[in-house]
Amino acid sequence: MNTNIDRSVEESNKLFELAKKVIPGGVNSPVRAFKSVGGNPIFIDKAKGAYLYDADGNRYIDYIASWGPMILGHANDEVVDALARTAVKGTSFGIPTELETKIALLATQMAPNVDQIRFVNSGTEACMSAVRLARGYTGREKLIKFSGCYHGHADPFLIEAGSGAVTFGTPNSPGVTKGTAKDTLLAPFNDLERVQEIFAANEGEIAAIIIEPVAGNMGCVPPAEGFLEGIRKLCDQYGTLFIFDEVMTGFRLAPGGAQEFLGVNADIVTYGKVIGGGLPVGAFGARKEIMSMLAPEGPVYQAGTLSGNPLAMTAGYTTLSILKNDEDIYVRLADKTRYLAGLMKTALNEKGLDYQLNQLGSMMSLHFCKDEVVDFETSSKGNNEMFKKYFHYMLDHGVYLPPSAFESYFLNDSISYKDLDETAQIFRDFLISL
Ligand code: KE4
């Protein structure tokens, strides 16, 4: 039984104090700073398989997998060996390599409705490029997104619901201009009626509607029956492009991602996380008639010095190859996730706590609230004080969960049933401690 209860975090605290002197907030991405759960972040020294090891030597069972990429588990031998072989041949050229074509062929074989794919360096780049491509292809300017869905930190996405019958966006970050916000319209996730209203009120003006087909940035929130199918019909009716942001779900829910898993076709699909196997990769793909609009073939500009970088392509190609050749991995991951969710539900029912536990494939999230979590509003009703206690108890006892109630867990294939049983036991002990 691994309990970190007497764990020291002295080294992590020292590293955090030093980091804060030279990096804003001591982190290179805000969610890592533990702002919504309190306390100091741990600093990781190394990871292998299902386990993280922090700077003080504490071990944690990892349930975020670097927010999705590490689906195989950390430091996968095949991936590491392939990277070593690539690195000695040079790490970046800014000149085409065969590696880019190899992963592009593999990804387009696995992803439905994607004839061609362009690699970039992050999910943000993929999503912002996909929106520009949709605007270039349709000649329209407006974009619909959903409250609580996150598509990276590009300006068109940092918009929150404004006032008004048909919700026009307002910036939710300084630095995003009103000019940008006016072109982003918002609707609640799973609210097809509101989407219909927005389409009708902006006929002929909407270039694209972008969605996380299974939302993972307000906790894990699956689409309601018929929701995505309804949007598909509206896009066909109004000539709008349907962008599936599969940065989280791509190659995670199935080889063909959410399109395959849910049986709904997108026009443009964005990827990140798993497609890079732990190195910085984003990508976006579509049928050829859309992708041919991209420079240098077409007029829509998009570029990147390190796009298609040999190391990143190697990690991604090796990871996708393993996923493609191991047809059981998706069943294993879903079974493990359902197993853990089942144990946690049993414990919560015995305790008599109000909760919602959402799970789909290898994504899940626990919300301490009574009503079903179906959108950002219901997700926001979770008891965050309880979540903070939960997060820190599990962390103290060697389980690393997402440090926010508005995130999804991502199981990796290295997690064993022994790890799951240990996690469930620690969770039962947490509930007893309340
Ligand atoms: P990146 O630019 O962080 O690679 O991807 C942006 C992005 C786009 N689309 C979806 C659906 C995403 O979930 C993300 C990034 N996810 C967050 C986790 N909620 C990354 C963690 C972070 O911001 O540090």
CSV table of C-alpha atoms and ligand atoms in Angstrom, one decimal, residues 29 31 67 122-124 150-152 212 217 245 247-248 273 407, ligand 1:
chain,number,residue,atom,x,y,z
A,29,SER,CA,0.4,26.7,-18.1
A,31,VAL,CA,-3.9,24.9,-14.6
A,67,TRP,CA,-3.7,15.9,-19.9
A,122,SER,CA,-0.2,22.5,-30.2
A,123,GLY,CA,-3.9,22.0,-29.9
A,124,THR,CA,-4.3,25.8,-29.8
A,150,TYR,CA,-11.9,25.0,-24.4
A,151,HIS,CA,-10.1,25.1,-27.8
A,152,GLY,CA,-6.8,26.6,-26.6
A,212,GLU,CA,-15.5,19.2,-28.2
A,217,ASN,CA,-12.9,21.0,-20.1
A,245,ASP,CA,-12.1,19.6,-31.6
A,247,VAL,CA,-7.5,17.4,-29.2
A,248,MET,CA,-8.7,15.3,-26.2
A,273,LYS,CA,-2.1,15.3,-27.2
A,407,GLU,CA,-11.1,18.8,-16.0
B,1,KE4,P1,-2.9,22.9,-26.3
B,1,KE4,O1,-2.7,24.3,-27.0
B,1,KE4,O2,-2.8,23.1,-24.8
B,1,KE4,O3,-1.9,21.8,-26.8
B,1,KE4,O4,-4.4,22.4,-26.7
B,1,KE4,C1,-5.5,23.3,-26.4
B,1,KE4,C2,-6.7,22.4,-26.3
B,1,KE4,C3,-7.6,22.4,-27.4
B,1,KE4,N1,-8.7,21.7,-27.4
B,1,KE4,C4,-9.0,20.9,-26.3
B,1,KE4,C5,-10.3,20.1,-26.3
B,1,KE4,C6,-8.1,20.9,-25.1
B,1,KE4,O5,-8.5,20.2,-24.1
B,1,KE4,C7,-7.0,21.7,-25.2
B,1,KE4,C8,-6.0,21.7,-24.0
B,1,KE4,N2,-6.4,21.0,-22.8
B,1,KE4,C9,-5.9,21.5,-21.6
B,1,KE4,C10,-6.5,20.6,-20.5
B,1,KE4,N3,-7.9,21.0,-20.2
B,1,KE4,C11,-4.4,21.4,-21.5
B,1,KE4,C12,-3.8,21.6,-20.2
B,1,KE4,C13,-3.3,23.0,-20.0
B,1,KE4,O6,-3.9,24.0,-20.5
B,1,KE4,O7,-2.2,23.1,-19.5
